[in-house]
Coordinates of C-alpha atoms and ligand atoms in Angstrom, one line a residue:
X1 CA -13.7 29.4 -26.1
X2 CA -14.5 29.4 -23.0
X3 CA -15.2 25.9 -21.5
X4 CA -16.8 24.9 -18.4
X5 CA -16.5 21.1 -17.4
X6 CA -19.0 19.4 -15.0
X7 CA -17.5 16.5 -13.1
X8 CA -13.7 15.9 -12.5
X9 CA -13.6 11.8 -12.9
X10 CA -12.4 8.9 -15.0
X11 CA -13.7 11.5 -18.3
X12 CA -14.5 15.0 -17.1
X13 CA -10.5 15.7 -15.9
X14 CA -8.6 14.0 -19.1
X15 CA -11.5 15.7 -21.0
X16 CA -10.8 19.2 -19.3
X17 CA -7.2 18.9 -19.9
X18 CA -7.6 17.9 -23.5
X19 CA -9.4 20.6 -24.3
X20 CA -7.0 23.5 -22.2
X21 CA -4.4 21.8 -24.1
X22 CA -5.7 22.5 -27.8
X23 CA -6.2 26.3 -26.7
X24 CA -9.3 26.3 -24.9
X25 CA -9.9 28.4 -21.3
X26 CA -11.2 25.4 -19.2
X27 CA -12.6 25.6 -15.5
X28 CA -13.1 22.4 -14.1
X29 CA -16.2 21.9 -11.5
X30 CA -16.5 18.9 -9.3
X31 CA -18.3 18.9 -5.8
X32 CA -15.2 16.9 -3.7
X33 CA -13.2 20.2 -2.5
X34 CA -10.5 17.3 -2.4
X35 CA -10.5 16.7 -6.3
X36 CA -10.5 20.8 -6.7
X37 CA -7.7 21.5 -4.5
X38 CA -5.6 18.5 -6.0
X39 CA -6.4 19.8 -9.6
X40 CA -5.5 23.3 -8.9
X41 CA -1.9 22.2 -7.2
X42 CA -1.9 20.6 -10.5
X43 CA -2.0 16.8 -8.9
X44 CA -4.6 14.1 -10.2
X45 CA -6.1 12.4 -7.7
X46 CA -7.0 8.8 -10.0
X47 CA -5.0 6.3 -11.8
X48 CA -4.1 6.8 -15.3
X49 CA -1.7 6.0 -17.7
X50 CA -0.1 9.3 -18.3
X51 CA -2.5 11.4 -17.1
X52 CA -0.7 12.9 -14.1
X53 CA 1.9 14.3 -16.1
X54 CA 0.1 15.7 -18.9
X55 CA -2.5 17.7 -16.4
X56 CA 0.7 19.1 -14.7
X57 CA 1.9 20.2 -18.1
X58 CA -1.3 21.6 -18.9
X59 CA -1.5 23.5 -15.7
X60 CA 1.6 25.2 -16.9
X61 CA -0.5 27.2 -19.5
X62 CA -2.7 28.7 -17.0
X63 CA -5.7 27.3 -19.3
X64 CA -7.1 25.1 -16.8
X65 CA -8.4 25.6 -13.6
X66 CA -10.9 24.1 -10.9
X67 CA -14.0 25.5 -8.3
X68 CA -16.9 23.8 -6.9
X69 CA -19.6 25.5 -9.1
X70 CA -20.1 26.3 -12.7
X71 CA -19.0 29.6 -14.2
X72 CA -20.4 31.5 -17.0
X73 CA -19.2 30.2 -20.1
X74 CA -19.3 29.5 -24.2
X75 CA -20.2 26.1 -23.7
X76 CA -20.5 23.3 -20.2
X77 CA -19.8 19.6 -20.5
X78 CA -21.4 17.2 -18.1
X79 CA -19.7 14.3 -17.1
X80 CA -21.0 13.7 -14.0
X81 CA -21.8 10.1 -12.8
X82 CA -25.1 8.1 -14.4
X83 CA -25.1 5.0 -11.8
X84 CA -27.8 2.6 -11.4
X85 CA -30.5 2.3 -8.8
X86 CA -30.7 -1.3 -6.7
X87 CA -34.3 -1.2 -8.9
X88 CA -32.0 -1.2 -12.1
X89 CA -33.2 2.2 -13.1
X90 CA -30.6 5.2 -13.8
X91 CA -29.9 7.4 -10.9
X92 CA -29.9 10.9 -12.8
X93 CA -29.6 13.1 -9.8
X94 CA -26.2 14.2 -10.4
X95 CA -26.8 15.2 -14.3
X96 CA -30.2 16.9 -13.1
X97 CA -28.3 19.2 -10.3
X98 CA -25.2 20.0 -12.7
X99 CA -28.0 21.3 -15.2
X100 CA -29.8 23.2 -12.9
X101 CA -26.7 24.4 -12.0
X102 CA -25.1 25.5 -14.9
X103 CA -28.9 26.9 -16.2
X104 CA -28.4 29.7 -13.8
X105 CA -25.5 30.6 -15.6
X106 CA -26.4 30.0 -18.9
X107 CA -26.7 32.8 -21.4
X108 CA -27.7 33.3 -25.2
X109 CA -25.3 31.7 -27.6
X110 CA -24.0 29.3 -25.1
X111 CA -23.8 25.1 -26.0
X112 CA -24.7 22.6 -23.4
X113 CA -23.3 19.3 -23.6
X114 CA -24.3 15.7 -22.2
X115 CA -21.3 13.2 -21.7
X116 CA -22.7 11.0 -19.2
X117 CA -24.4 7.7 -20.5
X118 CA -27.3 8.4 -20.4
X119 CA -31.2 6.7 -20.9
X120 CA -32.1 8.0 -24.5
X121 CA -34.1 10.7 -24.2
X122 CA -32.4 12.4 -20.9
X123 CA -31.1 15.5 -23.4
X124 CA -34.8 16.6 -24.8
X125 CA -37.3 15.3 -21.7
X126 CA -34.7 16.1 -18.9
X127 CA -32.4 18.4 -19.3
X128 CA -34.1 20.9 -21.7
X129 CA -37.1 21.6 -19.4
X130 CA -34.6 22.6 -17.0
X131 CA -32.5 24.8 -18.8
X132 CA -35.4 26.5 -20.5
X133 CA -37.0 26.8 -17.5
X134 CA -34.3 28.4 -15.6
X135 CA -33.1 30.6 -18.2
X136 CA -35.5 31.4 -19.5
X137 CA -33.9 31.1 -22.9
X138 CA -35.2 28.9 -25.8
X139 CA -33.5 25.6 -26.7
X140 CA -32.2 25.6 -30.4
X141 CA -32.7 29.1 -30.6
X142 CA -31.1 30.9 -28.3
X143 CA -28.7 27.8 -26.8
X144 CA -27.3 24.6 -28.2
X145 CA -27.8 21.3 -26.7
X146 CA -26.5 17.7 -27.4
X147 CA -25.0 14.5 -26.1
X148 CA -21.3 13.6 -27.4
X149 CA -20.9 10.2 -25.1
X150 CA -17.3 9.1 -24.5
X151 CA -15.7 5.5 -25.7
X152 CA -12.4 5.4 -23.7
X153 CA -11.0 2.4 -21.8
X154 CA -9.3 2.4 -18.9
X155 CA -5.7 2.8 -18.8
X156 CA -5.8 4.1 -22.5
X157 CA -8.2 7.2 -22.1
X158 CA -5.5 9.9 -23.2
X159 CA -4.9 8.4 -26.7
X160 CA -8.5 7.0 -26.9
X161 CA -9.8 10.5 -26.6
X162 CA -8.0 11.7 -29.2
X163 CA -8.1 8.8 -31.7
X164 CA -11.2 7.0 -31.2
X165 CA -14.3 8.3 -33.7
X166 CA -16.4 9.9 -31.6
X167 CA -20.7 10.6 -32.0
X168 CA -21.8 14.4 -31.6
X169 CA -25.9 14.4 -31.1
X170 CA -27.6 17.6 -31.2
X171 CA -31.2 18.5 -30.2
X172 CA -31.0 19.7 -33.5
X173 CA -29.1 20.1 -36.3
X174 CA -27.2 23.2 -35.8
X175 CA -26.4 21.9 -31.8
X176 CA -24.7 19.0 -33.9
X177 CA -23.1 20.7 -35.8
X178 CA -21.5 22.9 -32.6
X179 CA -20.7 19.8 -31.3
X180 CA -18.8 18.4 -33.5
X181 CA -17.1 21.7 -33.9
X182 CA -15.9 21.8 -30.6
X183 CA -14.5 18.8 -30.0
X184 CA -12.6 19.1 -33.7
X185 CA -10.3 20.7 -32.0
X186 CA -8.4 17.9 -30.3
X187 CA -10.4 14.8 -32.0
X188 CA -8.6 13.1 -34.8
X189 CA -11.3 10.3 -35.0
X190 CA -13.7 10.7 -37.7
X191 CA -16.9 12.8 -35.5
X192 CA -20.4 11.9 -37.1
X193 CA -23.3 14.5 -36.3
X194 CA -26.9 13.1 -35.6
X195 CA -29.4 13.9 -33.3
X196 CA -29.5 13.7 -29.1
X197 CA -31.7 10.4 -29.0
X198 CA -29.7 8.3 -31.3
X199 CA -26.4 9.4 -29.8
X200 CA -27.9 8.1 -26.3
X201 CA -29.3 4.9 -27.7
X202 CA -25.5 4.6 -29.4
X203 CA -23.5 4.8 -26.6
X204 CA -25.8 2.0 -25.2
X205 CA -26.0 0.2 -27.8
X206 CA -22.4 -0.7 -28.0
X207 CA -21.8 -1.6 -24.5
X208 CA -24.9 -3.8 -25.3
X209 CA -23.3 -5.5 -27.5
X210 CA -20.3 -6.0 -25.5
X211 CA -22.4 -7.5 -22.6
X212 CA -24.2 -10.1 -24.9
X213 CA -21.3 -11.0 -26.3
X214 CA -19.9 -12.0 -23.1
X215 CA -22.9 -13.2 -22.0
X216 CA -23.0 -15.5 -24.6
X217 CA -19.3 -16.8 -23.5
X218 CA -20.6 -17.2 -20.5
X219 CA -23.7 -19.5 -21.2
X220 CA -21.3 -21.6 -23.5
X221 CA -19.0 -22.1 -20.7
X222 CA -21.9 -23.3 -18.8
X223 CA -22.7 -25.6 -21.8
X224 CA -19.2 -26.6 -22.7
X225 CA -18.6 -27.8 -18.5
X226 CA -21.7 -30.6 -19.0
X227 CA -20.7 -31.4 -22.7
X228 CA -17.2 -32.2 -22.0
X229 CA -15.8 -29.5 -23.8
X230 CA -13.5 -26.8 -23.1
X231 CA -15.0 -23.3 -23.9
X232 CA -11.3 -21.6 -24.2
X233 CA -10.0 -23.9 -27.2
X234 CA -13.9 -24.1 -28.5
X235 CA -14.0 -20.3 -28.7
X236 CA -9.9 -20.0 -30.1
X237 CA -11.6 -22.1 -33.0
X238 CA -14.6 -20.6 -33.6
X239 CA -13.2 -16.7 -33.9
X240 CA -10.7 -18.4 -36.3
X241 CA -13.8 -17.9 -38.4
X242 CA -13.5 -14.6 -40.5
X243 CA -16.7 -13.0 -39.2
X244 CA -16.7 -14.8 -35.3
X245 CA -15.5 -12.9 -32.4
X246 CA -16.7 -14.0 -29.6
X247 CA -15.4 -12.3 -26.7
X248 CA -13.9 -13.9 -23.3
X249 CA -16.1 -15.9 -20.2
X250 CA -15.3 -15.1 -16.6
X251 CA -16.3 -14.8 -13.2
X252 CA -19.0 -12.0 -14.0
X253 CA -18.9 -8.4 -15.8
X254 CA -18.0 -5.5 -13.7
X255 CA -17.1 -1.8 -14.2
X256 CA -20.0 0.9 -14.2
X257 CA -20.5 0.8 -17.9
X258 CA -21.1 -2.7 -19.5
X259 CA -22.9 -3.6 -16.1
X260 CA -24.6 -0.6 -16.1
X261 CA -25.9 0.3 -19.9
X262 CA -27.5 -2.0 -21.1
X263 CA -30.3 -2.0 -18.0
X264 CA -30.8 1.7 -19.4
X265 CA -32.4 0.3 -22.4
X266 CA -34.4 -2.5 -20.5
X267 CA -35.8 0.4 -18.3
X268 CA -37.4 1.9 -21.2
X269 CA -38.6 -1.1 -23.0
X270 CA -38.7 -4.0 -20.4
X271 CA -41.2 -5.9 -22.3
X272 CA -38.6 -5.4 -25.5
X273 CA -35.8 -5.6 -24.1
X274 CA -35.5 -9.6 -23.6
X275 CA -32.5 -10.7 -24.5
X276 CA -30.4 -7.7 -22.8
X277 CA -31.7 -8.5 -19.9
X278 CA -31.2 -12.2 -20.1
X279 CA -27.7 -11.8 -20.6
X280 CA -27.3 -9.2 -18.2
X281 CA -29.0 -12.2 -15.8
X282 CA -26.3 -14.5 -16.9
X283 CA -23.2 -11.9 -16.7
X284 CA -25.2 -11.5 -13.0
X285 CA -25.5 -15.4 -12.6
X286 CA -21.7 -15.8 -12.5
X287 CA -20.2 -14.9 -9.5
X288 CA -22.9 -17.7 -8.1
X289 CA -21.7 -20.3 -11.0
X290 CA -18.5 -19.6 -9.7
X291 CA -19.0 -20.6 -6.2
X292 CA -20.7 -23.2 -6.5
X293 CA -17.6 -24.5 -8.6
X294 CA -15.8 -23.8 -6.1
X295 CA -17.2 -25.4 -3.6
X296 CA -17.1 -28.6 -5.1
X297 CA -13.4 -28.3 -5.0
X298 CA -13.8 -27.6 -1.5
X299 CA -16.1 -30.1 -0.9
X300 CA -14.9 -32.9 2.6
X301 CA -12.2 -29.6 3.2
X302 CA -13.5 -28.5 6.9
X303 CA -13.4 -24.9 7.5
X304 CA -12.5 -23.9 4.0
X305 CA -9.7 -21.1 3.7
X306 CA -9.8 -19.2 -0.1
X307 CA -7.5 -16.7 -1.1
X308 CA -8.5 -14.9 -4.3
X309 CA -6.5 -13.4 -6.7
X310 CA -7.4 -9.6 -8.3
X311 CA -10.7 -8.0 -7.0
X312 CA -11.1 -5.0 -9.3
X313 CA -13.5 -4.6 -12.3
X314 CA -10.8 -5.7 -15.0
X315 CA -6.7 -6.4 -15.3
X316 CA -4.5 -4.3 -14.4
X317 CA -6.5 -1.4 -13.2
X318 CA -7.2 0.2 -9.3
X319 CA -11.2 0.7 -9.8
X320 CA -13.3 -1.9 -8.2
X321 CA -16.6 -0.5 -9.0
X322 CA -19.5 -3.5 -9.5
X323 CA -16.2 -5.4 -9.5
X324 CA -18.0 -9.2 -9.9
X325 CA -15.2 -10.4 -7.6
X326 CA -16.3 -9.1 -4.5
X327 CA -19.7 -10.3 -4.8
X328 CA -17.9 -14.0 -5.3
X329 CA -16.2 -13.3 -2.1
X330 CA -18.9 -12.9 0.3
X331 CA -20.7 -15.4 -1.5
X332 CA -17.9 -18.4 -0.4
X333 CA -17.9 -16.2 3.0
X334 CA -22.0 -17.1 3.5
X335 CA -21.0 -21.1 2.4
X336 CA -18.8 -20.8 5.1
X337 CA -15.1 -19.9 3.8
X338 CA -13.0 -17.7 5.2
X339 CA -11.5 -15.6 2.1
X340 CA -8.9 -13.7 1.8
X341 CA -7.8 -11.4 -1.3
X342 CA -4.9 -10.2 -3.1
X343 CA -4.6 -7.3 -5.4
X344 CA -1.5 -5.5 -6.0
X345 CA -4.0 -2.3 -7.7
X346 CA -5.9 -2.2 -4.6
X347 CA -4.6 -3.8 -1.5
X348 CA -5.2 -1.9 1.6
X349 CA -8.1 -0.5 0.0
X350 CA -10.5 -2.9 2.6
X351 CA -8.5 -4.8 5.3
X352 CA -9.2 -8.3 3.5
X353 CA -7.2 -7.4 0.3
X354 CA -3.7 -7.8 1.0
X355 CA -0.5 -6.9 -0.8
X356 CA 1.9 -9.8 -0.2
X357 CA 0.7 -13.0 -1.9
X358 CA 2.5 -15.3 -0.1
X359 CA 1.3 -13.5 3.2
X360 CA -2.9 -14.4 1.4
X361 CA -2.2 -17.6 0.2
X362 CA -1.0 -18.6 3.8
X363 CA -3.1 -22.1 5.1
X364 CA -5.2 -21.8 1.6
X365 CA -7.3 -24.4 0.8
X366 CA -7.9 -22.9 -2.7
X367 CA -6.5 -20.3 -5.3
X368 CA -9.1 -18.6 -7.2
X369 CA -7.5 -16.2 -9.7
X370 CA -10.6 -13.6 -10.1
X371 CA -8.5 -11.0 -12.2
X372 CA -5.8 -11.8 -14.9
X373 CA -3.3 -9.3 -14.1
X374 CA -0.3 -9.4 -15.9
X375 CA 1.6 -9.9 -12.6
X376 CA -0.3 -13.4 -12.2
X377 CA 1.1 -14.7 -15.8
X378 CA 4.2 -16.2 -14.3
X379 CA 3.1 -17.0 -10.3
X380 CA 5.7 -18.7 -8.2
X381 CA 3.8 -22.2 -7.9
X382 CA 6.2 -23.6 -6.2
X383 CA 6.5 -20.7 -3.5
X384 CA 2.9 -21.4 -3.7
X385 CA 2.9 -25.0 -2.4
X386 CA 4.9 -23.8 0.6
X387 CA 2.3 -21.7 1.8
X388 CA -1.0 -23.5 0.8
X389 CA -3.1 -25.9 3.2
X390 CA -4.1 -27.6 0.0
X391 CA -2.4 -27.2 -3.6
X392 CA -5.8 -26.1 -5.4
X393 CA -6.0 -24.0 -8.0
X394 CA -9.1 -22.4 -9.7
X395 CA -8.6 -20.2 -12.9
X396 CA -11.6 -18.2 -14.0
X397 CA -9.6 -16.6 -16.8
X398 CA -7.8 -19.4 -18.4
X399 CA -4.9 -16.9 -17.5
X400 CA -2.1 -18.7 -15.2
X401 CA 0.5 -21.4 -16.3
X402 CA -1.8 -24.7 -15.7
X403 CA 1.3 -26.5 -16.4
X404 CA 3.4 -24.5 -13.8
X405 CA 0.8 -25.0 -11.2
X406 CA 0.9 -29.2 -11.9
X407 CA 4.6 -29.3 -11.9
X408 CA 4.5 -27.5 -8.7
X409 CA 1.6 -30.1 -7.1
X410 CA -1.7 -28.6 -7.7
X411 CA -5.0 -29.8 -8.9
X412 CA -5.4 -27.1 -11.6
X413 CA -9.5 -26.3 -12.4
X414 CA -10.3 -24.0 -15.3
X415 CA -14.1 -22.5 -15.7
X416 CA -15.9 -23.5 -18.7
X417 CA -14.0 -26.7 -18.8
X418 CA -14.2 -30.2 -17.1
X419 CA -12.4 -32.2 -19.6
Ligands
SAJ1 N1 -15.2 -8.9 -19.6 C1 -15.4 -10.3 -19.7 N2 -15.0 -10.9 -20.9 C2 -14.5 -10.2 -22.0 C3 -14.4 -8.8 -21.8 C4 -14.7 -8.1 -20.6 O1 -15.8 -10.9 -18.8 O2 -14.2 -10.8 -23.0 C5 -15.5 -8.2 -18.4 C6 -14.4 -7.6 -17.7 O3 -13.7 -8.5 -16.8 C7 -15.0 -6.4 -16.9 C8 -16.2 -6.1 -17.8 O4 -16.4 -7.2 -18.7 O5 -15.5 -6.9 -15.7 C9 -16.1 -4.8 -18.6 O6 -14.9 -4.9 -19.2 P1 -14.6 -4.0 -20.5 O7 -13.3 -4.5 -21.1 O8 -15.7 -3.9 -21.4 O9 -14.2 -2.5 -20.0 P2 -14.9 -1.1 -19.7 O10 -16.3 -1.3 -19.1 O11 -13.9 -0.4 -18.9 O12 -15.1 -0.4 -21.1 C10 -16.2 -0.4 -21.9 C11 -15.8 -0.2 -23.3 N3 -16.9 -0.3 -24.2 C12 -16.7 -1.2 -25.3 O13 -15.7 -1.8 -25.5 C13 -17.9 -1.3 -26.2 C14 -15.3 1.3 -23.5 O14 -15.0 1.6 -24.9 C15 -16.3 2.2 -23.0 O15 -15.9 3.6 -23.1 C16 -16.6 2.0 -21.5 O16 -17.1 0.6 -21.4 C17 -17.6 3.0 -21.0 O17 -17.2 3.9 -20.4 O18 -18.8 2.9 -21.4

């Protein structure tokens, strides 16, 4: 077939590629003439495990190819960005101009396909309208239409899209069933038709319960810190429960997914939607928690200097997108620190994130590790206390070598523990 692929990013290009590779003819659209060109000299333009050298082989087959607009084809995917408004309400522009778009194209037979996540009901009140509209043609009858939403992570997307089971929603039964079709032919995960709205609420629903999950680390961490507990070995034990697994407490949840999702359900259903939104207060309530933490450590130190370890979203990858980090960083810069960050993923990407640790952790008065990348398993502590005003050291991951920091001289402080 003939496939035409709306939105070159973290999903659209691996997608496009994986599809060109099991046969397909694939034209790739994005609007950055940057990403285009890039593509079409066969060179990715974002960080991915593998990725680079299986879109150059792809290439090779002449099955894959990239413009600016859509082109008439047997089916379009959208994978365009969904982000969120400063209201907390999705900003659908992008999917609403890549349907209109492709609507002018569209023709009888064709199938029209949501990735983006999405607020449920964006495939039958948003987009159809549109494309009917446009085309004239009939939903159901004379097009197919669904949402198939994507589950990869980060730094495993190519196997992910292959392996992971995967959700194909229809407007109606026959779109489904196209759906699941199509993506058959690379998908080796078990593909389960249903309809377009529960597909939507799906792909929420899981990052949902991702975000409560760690919300719910969080608030014992909070808990654990006045009872005299420490969160770390109190959650070790309890997931040592058959049926317990609760997930990790940090500095805040980034990335533009688990921050982002489950405020697509609250939108719909505020006066429902309680408990999402109380944990995605309390994921939001960290970076705060944090400083505050921080400051105490600080507290008598005159002109405070921080240097923060990691900045983006999650270990070990170069996207700092609603990266919880950052907003920690200006918060000790309005309580009067001067911060400074390292980030081996990112550095250079803003003039305060640096690429040489020692260089960051010059005249610190505290180390806050904001990121556990691998890298910061074994740190050089006692390179460390060279270089430090003060040999303080604050782990919001329960990540570095406490016991390599004290034999080196610092005062090590864990979140979610006073003990
Ligand atoms: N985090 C914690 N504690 C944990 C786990 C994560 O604080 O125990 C934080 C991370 O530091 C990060 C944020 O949460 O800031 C999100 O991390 P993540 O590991 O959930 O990563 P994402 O957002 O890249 O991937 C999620 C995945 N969804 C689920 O696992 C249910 C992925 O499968 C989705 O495809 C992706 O969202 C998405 O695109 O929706």
């Amino acid at each position: 077939m003939k496939i035409c692929v709306i939105g070159l990013g973290y999903i659209g290009l691996p997608t496009s590629a994986m599809f060109a590779s099991a046969g397909h003819e694939v034209v790739g659209v994005d609007k950055n003439q940057r990403i285009v060109d890039a593509l079409n000299r066969g060179e990715v333009i974002i960080t991915e495990n593998g990725l680079a050298e299986f879109v150059a082989e792809v290439m090779k087959t002449g099955r894959l190819r990239a413009t600016t607009s859509p082109e008439s084809s047997d089916a379009f995917i959208i994978s365009v960005p969904t982000p969120i408004k400063e209201d907390k309400t999705a900003d659908m522009r992008f999917v609403e101009s890549a349907t209109r778009e492709l609507a002018a194209v569209l023709k009888k037979g064709d199938l029209v396909i949501l990735e983006s996540t999405s607020p449920v009901g964006t495939v039958d009140s948003l987009m159809k309208p549109i494309l009917e509209d446009i085309s004239g043609l009939k939903a159901g009858e004379d097009f197919s239409l669904g949402h198939s939403p994507e589950r990869v992570i980060p730094g495993h997307i190519l196997d992910e899209l292959v392996h992971n089971n995967r959700i194909a929603g229809g407007y109606d039964s026959r779109s489904a069933h196209r759906i699941a079709e199509l993506y058959a032919s690379f998908v080796k995960g078990e593909i389960t038709e249903t309809d377009a709205r529960t597909a939507e609420m799906c792909k929420l629903s899981e990052n949902t319960f991702r975000d409560i999950n760690i919300a719910y680390a969080n608030e014992l961490a909070k808990i654990c810190e006045k009872q005299g507990v420490n969160v770390w070995e109190l959650i070790k034990l309890c997931n040592k429960h058959p049926r317990v697994n609760i997930l990790q407490p940090g500095p805040g949840v980034g990335g533009h997914c688990i921050a982002v999702d489950p405020w697509f359900i609250v939108e719909k259903e505020p006066s429902l939607a309680t408990m999402i939104r109380d944990a995605r207060l309390t994921n939001d309530s960290m970076p705060s928690y944090t400083t505050e933490r921080a400051m105490e450590i600080l507290s008598g130190t005159d002109s405070p200097k921080v240097c923060v370890l990691g900045v983006t979203y999650k270990p070990d990858v170069d996207d700092m997108r609603e990266s919880p980090v950052l907003e920690l960083i200006e918060r000790l810069r309005d309580k009067g620190c001067s911060v400074v960050a390292h980030d081996p993923f990112v550095a250079g990407r803003r003039e305060d994130i640096l690429a040489d640790l020692s260089e960051a952790a010059k005249g610190a008065d505290l180390l806050i590790l904001g990121v556990n990348h691998s890298q910061y398993r074994q740190l050089d502590f006692a390179a460390l206390a060279e270089t430090v005003r003060n040999k303080n050291f604050f782990d919001t991951r329960n990540f570095a070598d406490a016991s390599a920091a004290a034999a080196a001289g610092f005062k090590y402080y864990l979140l979610g523990n006073r003990a």
